[in-house]
CSV table of C-alpha atoms in Angstrom, one decimal:
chain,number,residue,atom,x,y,z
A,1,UNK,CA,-76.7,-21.5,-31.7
A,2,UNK,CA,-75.9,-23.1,-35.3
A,3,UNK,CA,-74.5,-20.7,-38.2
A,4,UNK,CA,-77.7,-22.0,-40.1
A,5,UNK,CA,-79.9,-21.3,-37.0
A,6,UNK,CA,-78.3,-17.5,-36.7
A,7,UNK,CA,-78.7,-17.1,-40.7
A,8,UNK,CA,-82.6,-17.9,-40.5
A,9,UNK,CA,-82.8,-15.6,-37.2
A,10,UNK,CA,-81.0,-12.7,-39.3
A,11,UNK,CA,-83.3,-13.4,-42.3
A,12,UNK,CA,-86.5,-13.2,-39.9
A,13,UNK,CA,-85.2,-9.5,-38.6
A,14,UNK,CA,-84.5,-8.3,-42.0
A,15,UNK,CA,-87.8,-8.8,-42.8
A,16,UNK,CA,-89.3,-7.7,-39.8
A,17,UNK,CA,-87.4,-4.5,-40.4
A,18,UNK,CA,-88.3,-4.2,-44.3
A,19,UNK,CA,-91.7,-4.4,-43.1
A,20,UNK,CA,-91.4,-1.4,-40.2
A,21,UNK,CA,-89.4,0.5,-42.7
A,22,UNK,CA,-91.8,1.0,-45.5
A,23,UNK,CA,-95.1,0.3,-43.0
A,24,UNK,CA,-96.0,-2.6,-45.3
A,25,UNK,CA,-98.7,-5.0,-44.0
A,26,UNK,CA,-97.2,-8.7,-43.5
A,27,UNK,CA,-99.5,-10.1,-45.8
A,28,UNK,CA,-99.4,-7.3,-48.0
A,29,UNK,CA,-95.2,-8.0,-48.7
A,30,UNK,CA,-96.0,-12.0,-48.2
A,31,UNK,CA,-98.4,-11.8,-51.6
A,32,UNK,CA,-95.9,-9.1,-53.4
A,33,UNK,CA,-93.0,-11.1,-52.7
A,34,UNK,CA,-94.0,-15.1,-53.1
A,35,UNK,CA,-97.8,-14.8,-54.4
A,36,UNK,CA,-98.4,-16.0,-50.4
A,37,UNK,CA,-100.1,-13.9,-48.0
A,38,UNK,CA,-99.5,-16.0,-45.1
A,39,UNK,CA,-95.7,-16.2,-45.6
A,40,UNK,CA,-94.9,-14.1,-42.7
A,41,UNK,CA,-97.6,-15.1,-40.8
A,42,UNK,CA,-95.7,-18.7,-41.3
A,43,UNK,CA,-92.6,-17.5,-40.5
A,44,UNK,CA,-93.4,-15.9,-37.2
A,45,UNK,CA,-95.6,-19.2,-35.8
A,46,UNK,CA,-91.5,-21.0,-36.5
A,47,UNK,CA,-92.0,-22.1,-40.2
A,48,UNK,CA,-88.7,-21.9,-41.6
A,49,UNK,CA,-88.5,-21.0,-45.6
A,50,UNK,CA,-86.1,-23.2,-47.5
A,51,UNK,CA,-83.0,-21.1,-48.7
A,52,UNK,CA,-84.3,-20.6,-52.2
A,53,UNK,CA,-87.3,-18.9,-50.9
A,54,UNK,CA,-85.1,-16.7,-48.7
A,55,UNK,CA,-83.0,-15.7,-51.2
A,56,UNK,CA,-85.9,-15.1,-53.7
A,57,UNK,CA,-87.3,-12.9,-50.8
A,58,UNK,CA,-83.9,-11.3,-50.0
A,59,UNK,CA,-84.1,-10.2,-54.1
A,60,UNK,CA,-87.3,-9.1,-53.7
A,61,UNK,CA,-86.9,-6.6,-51.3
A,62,UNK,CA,-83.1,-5.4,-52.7
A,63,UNK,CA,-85.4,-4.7,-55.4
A,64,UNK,CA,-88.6,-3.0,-54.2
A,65,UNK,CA,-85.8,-0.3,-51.7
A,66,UNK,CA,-84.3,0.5,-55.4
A,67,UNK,CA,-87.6,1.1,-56.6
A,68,UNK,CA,-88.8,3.3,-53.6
A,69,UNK,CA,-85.4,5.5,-54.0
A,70,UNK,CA,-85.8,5.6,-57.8
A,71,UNK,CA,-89.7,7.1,-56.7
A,72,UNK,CA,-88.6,9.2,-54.4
C-alpha cells in the first residue's frame, strides 16, 4: 500500500468517524462542507478528492468540533 494510498484511506475513516460522531447525514456534512451533497456518496463508490478538497474538508470539520464544544 502507497503512503498516498494510506493518506486517502485515513482521510476516508476520519470522515466516516466525523459523521458517526455527531450522527450527521452524509449528504447533510457533503453540502455543509463543499456545497456537494453527493461528496461522500462519491467518495465511498472510490472517487478520490484531490488534496485541496481534503484539506478544505479536514478544515471544515476542525472547525465545526470547535463549534459544537463552544455550544456545548
Amino acid at each position: 500500500m502507497t503512503d498516498h494510498h494510506t493518506y486517502i484511506e485515513r482521510f476516508r475513516a476520519r470522515v466516516e468517524r466525523f459523521l458517526k460522531r455527531h450522527k450527521m447525514a452524509a449528504s447533510t456534512f457533503g453540502r455543509l462542507a463543499q456545497n456537494n451533497s453527493k461528496f461522500v456518496h462519491n467518495m465511498r463508490a472510490g472517487r478520490i478528492p484531490r488534496p485541496a478538497t481534503m484539506n478544505e474538508i479536514d478544515r471544515f470539520m476542525v472547525e465545526y468540533n470547535a463549534a459544537q464544544k463552544r455550544a456545548a
